[in-house]
Coordinates of C-alpha atoms in Angstrom, one line a residue:
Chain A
X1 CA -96.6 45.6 72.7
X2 CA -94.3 48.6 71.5
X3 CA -91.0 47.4 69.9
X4 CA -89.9 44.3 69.2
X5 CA -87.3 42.5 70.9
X6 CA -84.3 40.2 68.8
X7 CA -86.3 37.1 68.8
X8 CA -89.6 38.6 67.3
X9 CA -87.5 40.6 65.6
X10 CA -86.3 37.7 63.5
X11 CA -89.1 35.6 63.5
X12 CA -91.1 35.0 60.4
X13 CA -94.2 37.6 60.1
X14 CA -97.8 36.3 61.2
X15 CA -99.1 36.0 57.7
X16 CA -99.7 33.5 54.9
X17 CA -96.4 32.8 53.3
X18 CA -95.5 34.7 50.1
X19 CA -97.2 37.6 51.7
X20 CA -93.2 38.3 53.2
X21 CA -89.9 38.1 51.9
X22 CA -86.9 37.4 53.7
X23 CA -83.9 39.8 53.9
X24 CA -81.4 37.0 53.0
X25 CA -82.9 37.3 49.0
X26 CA -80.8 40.5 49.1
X27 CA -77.9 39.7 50.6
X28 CA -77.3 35.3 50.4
X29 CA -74.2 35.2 47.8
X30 CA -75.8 31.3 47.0
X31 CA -79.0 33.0 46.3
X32 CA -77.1 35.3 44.0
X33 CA -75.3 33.0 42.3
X34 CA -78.5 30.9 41.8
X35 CA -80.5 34.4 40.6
X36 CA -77.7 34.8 37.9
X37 CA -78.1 31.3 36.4
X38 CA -81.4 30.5 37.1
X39 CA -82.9 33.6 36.3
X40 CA -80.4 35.9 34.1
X41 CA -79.2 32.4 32.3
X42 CA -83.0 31.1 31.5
X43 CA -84.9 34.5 30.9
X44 CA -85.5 37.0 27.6
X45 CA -84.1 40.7 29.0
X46 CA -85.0 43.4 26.6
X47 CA -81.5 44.9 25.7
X48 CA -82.4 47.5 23.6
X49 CA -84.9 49.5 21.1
X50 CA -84.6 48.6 17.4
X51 CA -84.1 52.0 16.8
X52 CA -80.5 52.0 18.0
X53 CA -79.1 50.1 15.6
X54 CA -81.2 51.7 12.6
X55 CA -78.8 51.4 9.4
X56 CA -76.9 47.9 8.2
X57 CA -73.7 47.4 10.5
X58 CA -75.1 50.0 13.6
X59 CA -74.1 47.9 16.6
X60 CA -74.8 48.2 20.3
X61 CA -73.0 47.4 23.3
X62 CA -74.9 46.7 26.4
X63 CA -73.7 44.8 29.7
X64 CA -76.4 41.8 30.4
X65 CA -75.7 40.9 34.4
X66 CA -71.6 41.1 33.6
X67 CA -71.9 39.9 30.5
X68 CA -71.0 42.2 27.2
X69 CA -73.1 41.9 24.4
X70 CA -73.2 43.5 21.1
X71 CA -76.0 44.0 19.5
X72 CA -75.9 44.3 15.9
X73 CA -77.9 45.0 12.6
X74 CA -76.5 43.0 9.8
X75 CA -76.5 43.8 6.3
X76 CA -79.6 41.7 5.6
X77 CA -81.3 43.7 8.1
X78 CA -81.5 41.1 10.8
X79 CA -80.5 42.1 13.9
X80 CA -78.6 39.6 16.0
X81 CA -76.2 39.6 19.2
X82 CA -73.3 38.2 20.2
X83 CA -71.2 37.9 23.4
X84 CA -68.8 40.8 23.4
X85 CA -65.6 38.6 23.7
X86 CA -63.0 37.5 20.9
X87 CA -62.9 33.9 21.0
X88 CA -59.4 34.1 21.3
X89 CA -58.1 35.1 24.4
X90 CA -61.8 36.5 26.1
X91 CA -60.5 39.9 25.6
X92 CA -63.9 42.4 25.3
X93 CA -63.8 43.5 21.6
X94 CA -66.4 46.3 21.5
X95 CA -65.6 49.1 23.5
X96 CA -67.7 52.2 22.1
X97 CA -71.6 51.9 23.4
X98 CA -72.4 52.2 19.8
X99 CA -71.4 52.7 16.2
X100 CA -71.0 51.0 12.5
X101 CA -68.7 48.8 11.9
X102 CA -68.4 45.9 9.2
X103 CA -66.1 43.9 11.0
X104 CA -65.2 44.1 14.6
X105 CA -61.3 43.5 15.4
X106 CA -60.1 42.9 18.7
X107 CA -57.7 44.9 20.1
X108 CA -55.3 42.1 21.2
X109 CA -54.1 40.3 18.1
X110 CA -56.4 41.7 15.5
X111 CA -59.1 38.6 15.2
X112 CA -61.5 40.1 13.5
X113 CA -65.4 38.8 13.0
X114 CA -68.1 40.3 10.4
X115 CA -71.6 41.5 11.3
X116 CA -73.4 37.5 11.4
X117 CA -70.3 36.6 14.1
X118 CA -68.2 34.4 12.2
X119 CA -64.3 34.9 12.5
X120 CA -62.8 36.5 9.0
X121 CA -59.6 36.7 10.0
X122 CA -56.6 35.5 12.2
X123 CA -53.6 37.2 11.5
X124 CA -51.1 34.7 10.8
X125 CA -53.5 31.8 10.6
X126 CA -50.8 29.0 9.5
X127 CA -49.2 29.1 13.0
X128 CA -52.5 27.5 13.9
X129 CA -52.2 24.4 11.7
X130 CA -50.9 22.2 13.5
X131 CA -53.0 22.4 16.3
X132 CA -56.0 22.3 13.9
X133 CA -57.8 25.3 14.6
X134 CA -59.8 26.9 11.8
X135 CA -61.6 30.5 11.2
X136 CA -64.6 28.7 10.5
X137 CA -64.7 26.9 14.5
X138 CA -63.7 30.3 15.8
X139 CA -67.1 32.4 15.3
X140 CA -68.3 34.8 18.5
X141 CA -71.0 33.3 20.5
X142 CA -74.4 33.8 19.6
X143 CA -77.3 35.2 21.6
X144 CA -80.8 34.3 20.8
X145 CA -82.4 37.2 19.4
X146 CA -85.5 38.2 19.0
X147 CA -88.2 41.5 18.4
X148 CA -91.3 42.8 19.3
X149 CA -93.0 46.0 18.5
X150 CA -89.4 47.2 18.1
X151 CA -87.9 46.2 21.5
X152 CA -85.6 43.7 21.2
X153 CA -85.3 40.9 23.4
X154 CA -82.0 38.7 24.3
X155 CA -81.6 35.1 26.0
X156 CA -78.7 33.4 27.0
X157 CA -80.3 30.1 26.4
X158 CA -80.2 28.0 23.5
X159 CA -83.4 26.1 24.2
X160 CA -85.8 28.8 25.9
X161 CA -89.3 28.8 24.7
X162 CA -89.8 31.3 22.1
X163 CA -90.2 34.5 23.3
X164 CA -93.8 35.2 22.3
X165 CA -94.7 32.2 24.8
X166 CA -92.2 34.0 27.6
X167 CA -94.1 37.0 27.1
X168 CA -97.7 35.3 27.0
X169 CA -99.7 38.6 25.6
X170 CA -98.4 40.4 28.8
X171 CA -97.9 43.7 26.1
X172 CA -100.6 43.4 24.6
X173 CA -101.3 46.8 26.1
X174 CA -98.8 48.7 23.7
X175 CA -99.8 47.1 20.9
X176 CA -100.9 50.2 20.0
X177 CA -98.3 53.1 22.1
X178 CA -95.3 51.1 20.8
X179 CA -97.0 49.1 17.7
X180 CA -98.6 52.2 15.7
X181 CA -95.6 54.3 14.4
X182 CA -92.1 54.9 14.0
X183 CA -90.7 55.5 17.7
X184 CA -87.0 55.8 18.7
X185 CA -85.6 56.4 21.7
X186 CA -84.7 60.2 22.5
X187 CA -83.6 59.8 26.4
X188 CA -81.0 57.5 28.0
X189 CA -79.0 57.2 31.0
X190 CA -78.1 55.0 34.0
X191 CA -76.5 54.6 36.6
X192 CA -75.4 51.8 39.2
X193 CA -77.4 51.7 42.2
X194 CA -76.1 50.9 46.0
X195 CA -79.0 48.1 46.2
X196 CA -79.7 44.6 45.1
X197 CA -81.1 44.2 41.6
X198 CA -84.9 42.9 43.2
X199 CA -84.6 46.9 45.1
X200 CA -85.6 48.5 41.9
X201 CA -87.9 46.1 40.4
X202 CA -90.1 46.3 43.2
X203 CA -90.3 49.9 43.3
X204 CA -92.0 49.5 39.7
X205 CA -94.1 46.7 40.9
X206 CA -95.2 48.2 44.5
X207 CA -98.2 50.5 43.3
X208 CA -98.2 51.6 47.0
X209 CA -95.1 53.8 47.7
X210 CA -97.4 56.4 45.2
X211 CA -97.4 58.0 48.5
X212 CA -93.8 58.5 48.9
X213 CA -93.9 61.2 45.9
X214 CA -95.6 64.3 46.5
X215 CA -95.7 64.2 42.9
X216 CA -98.2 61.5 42.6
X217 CA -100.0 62.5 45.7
X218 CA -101.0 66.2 43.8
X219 CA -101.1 64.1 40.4
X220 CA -102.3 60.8 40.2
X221 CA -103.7 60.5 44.1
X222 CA -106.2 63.2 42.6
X223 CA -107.3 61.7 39.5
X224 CA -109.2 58.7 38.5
X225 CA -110.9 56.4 41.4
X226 CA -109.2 53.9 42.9
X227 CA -111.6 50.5 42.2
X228 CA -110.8 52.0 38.5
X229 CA -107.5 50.2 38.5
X230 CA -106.5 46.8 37.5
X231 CA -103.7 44.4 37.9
X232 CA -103.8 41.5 34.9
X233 CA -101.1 38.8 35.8
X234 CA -100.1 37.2 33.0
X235 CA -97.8 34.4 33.0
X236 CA -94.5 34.0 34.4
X237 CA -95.5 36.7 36.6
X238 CA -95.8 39.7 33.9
X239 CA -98.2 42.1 34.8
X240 CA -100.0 45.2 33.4
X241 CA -101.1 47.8 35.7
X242 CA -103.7 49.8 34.3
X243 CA -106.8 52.4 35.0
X244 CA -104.6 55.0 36.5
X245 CA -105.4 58.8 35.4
X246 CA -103.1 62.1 36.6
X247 CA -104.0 65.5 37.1
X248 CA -100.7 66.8 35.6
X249 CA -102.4 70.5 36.2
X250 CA -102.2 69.8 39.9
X251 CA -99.0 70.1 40.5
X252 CA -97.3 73.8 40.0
X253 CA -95.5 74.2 37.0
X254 CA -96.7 71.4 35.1
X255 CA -99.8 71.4 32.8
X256 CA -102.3 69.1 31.1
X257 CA -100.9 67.1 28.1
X258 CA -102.5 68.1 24.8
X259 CA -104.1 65.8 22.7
X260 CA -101.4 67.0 19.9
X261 CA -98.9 65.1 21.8
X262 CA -100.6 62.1 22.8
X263 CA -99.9 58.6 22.0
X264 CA -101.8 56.6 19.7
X265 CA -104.4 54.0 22.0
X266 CA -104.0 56.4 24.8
X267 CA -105.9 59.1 26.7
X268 CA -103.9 62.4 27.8
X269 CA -104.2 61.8 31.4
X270 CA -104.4 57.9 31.3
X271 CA -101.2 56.1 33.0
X272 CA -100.3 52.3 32.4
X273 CA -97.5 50.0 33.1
X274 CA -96.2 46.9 32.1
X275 CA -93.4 44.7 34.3
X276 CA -92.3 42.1 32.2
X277 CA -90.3 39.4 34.9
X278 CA -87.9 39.6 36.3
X279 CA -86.1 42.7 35.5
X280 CA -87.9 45.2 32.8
X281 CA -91.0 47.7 32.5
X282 CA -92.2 49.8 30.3
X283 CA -94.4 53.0 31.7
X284 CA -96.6 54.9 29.3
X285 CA -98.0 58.2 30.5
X286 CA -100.2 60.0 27.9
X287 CA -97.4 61.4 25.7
X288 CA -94.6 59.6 26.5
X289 CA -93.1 55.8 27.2
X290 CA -90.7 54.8 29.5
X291 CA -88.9 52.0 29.2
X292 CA -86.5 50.8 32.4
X293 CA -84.2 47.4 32.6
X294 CA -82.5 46.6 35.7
X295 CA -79.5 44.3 36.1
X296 CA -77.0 42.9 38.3
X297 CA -73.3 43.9 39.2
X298 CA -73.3 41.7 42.4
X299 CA -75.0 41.6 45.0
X300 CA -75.2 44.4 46.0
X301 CA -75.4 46.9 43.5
X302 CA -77.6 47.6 40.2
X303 CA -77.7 48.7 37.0
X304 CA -80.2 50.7 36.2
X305 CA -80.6 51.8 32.6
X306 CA -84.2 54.2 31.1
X307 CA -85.2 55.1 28.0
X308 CA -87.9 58.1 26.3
X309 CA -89.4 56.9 23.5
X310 CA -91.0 59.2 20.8
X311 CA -91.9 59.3 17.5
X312 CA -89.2 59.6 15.2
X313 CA -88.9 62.9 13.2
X314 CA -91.3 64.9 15.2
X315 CA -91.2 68.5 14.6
X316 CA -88.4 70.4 16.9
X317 CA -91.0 72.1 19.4
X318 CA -92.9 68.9 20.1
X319 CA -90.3 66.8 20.7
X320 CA -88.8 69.6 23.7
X321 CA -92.4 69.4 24.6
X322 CA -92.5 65.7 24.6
X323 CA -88.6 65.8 26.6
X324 CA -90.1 68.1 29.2
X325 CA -93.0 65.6 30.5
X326 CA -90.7 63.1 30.5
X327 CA -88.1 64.9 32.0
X328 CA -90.8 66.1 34.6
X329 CA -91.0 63.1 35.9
X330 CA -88.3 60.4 35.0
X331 CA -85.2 62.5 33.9
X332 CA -82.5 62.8 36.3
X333 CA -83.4 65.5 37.6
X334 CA -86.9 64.3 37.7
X335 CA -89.6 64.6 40.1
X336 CA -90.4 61.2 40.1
X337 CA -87.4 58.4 39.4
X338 CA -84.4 59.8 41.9
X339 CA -87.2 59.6 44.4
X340 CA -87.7 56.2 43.7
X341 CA -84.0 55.1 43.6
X342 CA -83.3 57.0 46.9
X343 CA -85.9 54.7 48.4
X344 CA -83.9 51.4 46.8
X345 CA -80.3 52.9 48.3
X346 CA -82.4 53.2 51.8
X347 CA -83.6 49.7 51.7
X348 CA -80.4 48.0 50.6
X349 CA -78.8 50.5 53.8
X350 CA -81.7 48.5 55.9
X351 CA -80.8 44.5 54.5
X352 CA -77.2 44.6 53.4
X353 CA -76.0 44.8 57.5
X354 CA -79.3 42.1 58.6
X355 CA -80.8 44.9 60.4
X356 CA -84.4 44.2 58.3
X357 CA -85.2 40.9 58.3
X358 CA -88.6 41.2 56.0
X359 CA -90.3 43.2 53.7
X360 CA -93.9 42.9 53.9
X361 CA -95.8 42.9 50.6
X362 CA -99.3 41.9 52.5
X363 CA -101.5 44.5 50.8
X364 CA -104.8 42.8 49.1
X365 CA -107.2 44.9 47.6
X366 CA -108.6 42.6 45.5
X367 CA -105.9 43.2 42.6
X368 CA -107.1 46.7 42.0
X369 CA -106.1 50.0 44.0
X370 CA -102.5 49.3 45.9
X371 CA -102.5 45.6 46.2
X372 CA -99.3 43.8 46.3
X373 CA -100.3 41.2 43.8
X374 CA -97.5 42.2 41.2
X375 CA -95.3 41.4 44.1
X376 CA -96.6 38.6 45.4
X377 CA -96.7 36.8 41.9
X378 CA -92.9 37.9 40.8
X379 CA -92.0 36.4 44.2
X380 CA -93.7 33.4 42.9
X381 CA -92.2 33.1 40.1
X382 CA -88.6 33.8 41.2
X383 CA -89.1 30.9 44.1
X384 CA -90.2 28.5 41.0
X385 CA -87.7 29.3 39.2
X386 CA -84.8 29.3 42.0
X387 CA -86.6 26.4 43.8
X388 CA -86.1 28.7 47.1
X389 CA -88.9 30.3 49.5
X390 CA -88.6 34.0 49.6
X391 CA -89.3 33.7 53.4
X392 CA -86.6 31.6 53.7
X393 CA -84.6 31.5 51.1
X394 CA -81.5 29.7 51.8
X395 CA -83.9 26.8 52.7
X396 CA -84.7 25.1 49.0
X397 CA -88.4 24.5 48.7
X398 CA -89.3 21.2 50.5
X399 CA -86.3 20.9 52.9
X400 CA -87.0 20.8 56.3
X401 CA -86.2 23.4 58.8
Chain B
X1 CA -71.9 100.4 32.5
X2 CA -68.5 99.1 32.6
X3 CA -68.6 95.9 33.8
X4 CA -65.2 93.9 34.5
X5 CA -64.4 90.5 34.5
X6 CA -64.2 90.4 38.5
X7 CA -67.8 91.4 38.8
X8 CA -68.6 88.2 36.2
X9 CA -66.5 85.7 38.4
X10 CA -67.9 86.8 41.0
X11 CA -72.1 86.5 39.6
X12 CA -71.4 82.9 38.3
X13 CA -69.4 82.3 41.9
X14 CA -72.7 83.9 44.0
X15 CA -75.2 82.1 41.2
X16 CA -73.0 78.5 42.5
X17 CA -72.9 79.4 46.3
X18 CA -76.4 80.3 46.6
X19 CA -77.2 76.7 45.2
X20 CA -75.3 75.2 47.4
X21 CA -76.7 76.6 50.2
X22 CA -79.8 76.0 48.3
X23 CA -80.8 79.4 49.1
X24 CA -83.3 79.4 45.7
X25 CA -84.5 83.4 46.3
X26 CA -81.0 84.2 46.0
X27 CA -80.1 82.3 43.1
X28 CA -82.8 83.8 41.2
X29 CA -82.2 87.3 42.3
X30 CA -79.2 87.0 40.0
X31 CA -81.2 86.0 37.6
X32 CA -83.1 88.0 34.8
X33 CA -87.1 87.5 34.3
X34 CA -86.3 86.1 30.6
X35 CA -83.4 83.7 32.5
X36 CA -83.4 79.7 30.4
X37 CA -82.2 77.3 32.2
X38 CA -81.1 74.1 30.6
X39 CA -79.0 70.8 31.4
X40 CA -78.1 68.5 28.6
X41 CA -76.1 65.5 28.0
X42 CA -74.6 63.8 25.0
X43 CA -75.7 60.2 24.7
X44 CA -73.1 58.1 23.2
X45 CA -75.5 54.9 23.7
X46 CA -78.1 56.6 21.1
X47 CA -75.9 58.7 19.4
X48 CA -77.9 62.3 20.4
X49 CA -77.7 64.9 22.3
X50 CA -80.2 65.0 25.1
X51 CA -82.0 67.6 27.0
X52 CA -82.6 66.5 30.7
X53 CA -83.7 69.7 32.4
X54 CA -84.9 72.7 30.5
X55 CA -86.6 75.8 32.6
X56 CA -87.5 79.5 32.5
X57 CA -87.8 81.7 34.8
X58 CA -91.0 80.8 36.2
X59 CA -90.6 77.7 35.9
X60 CA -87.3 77.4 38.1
X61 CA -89.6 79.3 40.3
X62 CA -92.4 76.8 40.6
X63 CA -89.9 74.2 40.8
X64 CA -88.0 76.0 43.8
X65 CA -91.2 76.0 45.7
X66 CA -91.9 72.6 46.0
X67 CA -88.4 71.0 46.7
X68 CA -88.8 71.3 50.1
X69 CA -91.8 69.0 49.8
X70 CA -89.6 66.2 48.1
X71 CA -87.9 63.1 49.3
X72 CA -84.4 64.7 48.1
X73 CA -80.9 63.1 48.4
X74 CA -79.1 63.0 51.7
X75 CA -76.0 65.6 52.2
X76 CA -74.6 69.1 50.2
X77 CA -73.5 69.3 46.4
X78 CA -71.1 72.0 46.2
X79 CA -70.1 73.4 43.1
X80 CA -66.1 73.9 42.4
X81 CA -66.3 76.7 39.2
X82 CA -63.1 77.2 36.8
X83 CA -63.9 80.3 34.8
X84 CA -62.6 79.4 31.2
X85 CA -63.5 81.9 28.3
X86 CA -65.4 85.2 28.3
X87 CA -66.6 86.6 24.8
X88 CA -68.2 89.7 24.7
X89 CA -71.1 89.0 22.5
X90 CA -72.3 92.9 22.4
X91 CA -71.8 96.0 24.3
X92 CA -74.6 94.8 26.9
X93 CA -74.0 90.9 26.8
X94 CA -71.2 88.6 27.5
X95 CA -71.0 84.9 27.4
X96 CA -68.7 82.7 29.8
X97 CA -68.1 79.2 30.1
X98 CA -66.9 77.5 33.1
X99 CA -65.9 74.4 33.8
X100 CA -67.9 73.2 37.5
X101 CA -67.1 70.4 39.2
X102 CA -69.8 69.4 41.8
X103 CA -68.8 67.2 44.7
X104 CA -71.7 65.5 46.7
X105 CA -71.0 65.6 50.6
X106 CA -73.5 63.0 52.9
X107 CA -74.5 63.4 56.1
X108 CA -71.1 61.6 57.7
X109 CA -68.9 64.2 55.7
X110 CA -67.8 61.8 53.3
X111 CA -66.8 63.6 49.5
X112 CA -67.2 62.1 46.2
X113 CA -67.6 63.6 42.5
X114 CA -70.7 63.7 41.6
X115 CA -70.4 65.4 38.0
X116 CA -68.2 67.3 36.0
X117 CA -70.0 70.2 33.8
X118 CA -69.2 73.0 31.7
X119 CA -71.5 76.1 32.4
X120 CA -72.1 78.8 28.9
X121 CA -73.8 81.8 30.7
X122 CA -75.1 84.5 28.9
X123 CA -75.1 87.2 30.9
X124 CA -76.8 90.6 30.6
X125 CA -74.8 93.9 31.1
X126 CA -77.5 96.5 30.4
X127 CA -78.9 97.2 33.5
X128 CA -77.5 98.4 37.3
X129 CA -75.7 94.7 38.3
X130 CA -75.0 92.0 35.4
X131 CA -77.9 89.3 35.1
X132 CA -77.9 86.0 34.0
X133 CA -80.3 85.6 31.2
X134 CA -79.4 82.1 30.0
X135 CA -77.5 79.4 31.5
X136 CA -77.3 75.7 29.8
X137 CA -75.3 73.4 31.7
X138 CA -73.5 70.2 29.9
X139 CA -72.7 67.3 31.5
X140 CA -69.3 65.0 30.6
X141 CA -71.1 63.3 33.4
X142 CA -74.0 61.0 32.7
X143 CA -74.7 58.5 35.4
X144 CA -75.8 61.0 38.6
X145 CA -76.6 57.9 40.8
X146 CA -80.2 58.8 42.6
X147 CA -80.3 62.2 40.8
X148 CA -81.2 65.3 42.0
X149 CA -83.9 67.6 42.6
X150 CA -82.6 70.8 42.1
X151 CA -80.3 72.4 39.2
X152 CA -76.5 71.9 38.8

């Protein structure tokens, strides 16, 4: 047998199910429309690092799957969020990514609303009266918010579980890298992907494109053993890979990280991760985190936002220190991330047309080395939750073929 | 030596050619052996200003050696420079900044923007041809898509 003709082609792979997914999870706009409420409507997403909204009135403005939000610190020091949208006419209020503010007017006809959401004023209120509407009915929508070890966390519904029992211990791992000190985030930026959102997840939680990046073939391919590592699934498919070293001296131009610089709980050449599900990981590598989110435009493309975090106040020549191993690897112009989203662009370029029909995620090495476990269980989760088979997906669970 | 402003236009014009032709040896013959390289960004989402790409000489050099062994982005950028303001910061160094924009060609020939920049070169005047001894790059642009492997 060579290549494959249409029919095998399209037929389902040869292996247990959940060991494939189907192309149609890509590119089925029901399967989209079920991800957004299903998943974005039920989940906690991490929107942001406490330490952007440091001081009393600092907001935020993120984007949630289409959604605005503003995150905001309030004058009692609680931070909360709200949807980004006067109450009024839906008009988006907030259009800076960030700032201080006391009250936040829209544009439109000057509602305004004060740092806890409630409306404070409706210019012209008595035109109103008749029709009964008050102030006090007219407050911005509130987000469930919540925080742990400074990243704070965002769901879009009322009555989710709180989030320590979404999280179930699954970062338990940076108790300590995130938990001991006073980080803030020094390194942003996104951008919008040509992929589906699940693209760039799965290049966090496929351990086995390592070989893609000469990078991590001189560094990390070349350090530590490979029955060292460990996959620990937690629930609702959160994982924490662990046991991975680098070698930063083996590739040229880079160097060893000093102890100096190293994060507290961590070893200068050790390398962890964490994917919480469905859409967030956070990557710590001897002297620096990374945190990255990923979220839905449509279908077919992705946001993708990262963040550097380091400890606040540093002196000046640690923290360029600090920006360079990040930078080495996850900037921009890294030697690590625009690798990884070139592969996500290629692979929505192979589904978006039909011309792949599955991905294979078949690799078992018993949860250690480059087993597919993390994507086998977040394929397991997203079918509970969308009550679809990722083989199959426009087929609901327990409907015949 | 005398150096005019041609001879400037025309080192930050040969420093943007030879990256687009990704011809790294050249690039850093115009280069001097104490040459910084930097590209930041301003981060309105965390309120700072952000380095994203810092390099010496040696560095770049390193660097340049091992592109060829990366998975890089498909197509040409080509850098579009619009020399702005010289100052003469001494009688053997000048500084210029440029405005660059740098438009990413794929492989079917299709254009788009892919940043806009403003270059500040410092550029030393002491020796036989004018060398570039610093050059920090500043990007109004901050979401690059995939990235890129080598310098703007």
């Amino acid at each position: 047998m060579t290549a494959r003709n249409a029919t095998d082609w399209e037929k389902a792979p040869a292996m247990p199910a959940g060991h494939f997914v189907s192309g149609r999870v890509y590119t089925d706009d029901a399967v989209f429309a079920d991800e957004k409420a299903r998943i974005f409507g039920k989940i906690w997403h991490l929107a942001c690092h406490e330490s952007e909204v440091p001081n009393a009135y600092d907001f935020r403005a993120v984007d949630y799957a289409g959604i605005p939000l503003i995150v905001v610190r309030g004058r009692d020091g609680m931070v909360r969020t709200f949807i980004n949208v006067c109450s009024h006419r839906g008009a988006k209020i907030v259009n800076e990514p960030s700032g201080n503010a006391k009250r936040f007017t829209c544009f439109y006809h000057l509602w305004s609303y004060d740092d806890r959401g409630a409306c404070i004023d409706i210019p012209r209120a008595e035109g109103y009266a008749q029709s009964g509407l008050r102030k006090e009915d007219a407050g911005l929508r509130a987000v469930r918010t919540e925080i742990h070890l400074g990243l704070v966390f965002i769901t879009l519904d009322d009555n989710a579980a709180p989030l320590a029992d979404f999280l179930d211990g699954a970062l338990t791992a940076f108790d300590d890298v995130l938990g001991r000190g006073d980080l803030e985030v020094f390194h942003y930026h996104s951008a919008v992907l040509d992929a589906n959102w699940k693209a760039w997840q799965e290049t966090n939680l496929d351990i086995y494109h390592e070989f893609m990046h000469v990078l991590l073939r001189r560094t990390q391919l070349t350090a530590g053993r490979m029955d060292e590592r460990a996959v620990t699934l937690y629930r609702n498919a959160h994982a924490l890979s662990s046991g991975l070293k680098a070698k930063y001296e083996n590739y040229a131009g880079m160097q060893a990280r000093p102890d100096a610089l190293t994060l507290p709980g961590i070893a200068p050449d050790d390398f962890f991760y964490v994917n919480l599900f469905p859409n967030a990981s956070l990557l710590a590598r001897g002297t620096v985190i990374r945190i990255d989110t990923v979220t839905p435009i449509d279908a077919r493309r992705c946001l993708v936002e990262w963040r550097g975090l380091a400890p606040r106040g540093e002196p000046g020549a640690a923290r360029l220190l600090r920006m360079r191993h990040h930078n080495q690897y996850w900037g921009p112009f890294g030697r690590n991330v625009p690798e990884d989203a070139f592969a996500v662009e290629a692979c929505e370029k192979g589904f978006a047309g039909g011309g792949a029909a599955f991905q294979i995620i078949a690799r078992e090495e018993n949860m250690s080395a480059q087993d597919d476990g993390m994507l086998r269980a977040w394929y397991a989760e997203w079918a509970r939750r969308m009550d679809r088979l990722p083989g199959d997906p426009v087929r609901r669970e327990g409907e015949g073929s | 030596m005398t150096v005019v402003p041609n001879e400037l236009r025309e080192l930050v014009h040969r420093s943007c050619f030879a990256l687009d032709r990704e011809d790294f040896s050249e690039f850093l013959s115009y280069c001097a052996p104490s040459f910084e390289y930097r590209i930041s960004a301003y981060s309105p989402e965390i309120r700072k200003p952000m380095i994203w790409f810092d390099q010496d000489y040696g560095g770049l050099e390193s660097m340049f050696d091992m592109v060829s062994q990366h998975l890089k982005r498909l197509g040409t950028l080509f850098r579009h420079p619009s020399m702005g303001i010289i100052d003469r910061v001494s009688d053997t160094e000048m500084k210029i900044v440029t405005s660059v924009l740098i438009v990413d060609t794929d492989p079917n020939g299709r254009s788009k923007l892919f940043a806009a920049a403003r270059y500040t070169d410092t550029i030393d005047l002491s020796g036989t041809a004018p060398r570039l001894t610093a050059r920090f790059v500043n990007l109004e642009t901050r979401d690059l898509g995939v990235g890129s492997h080598i310098p703007l």
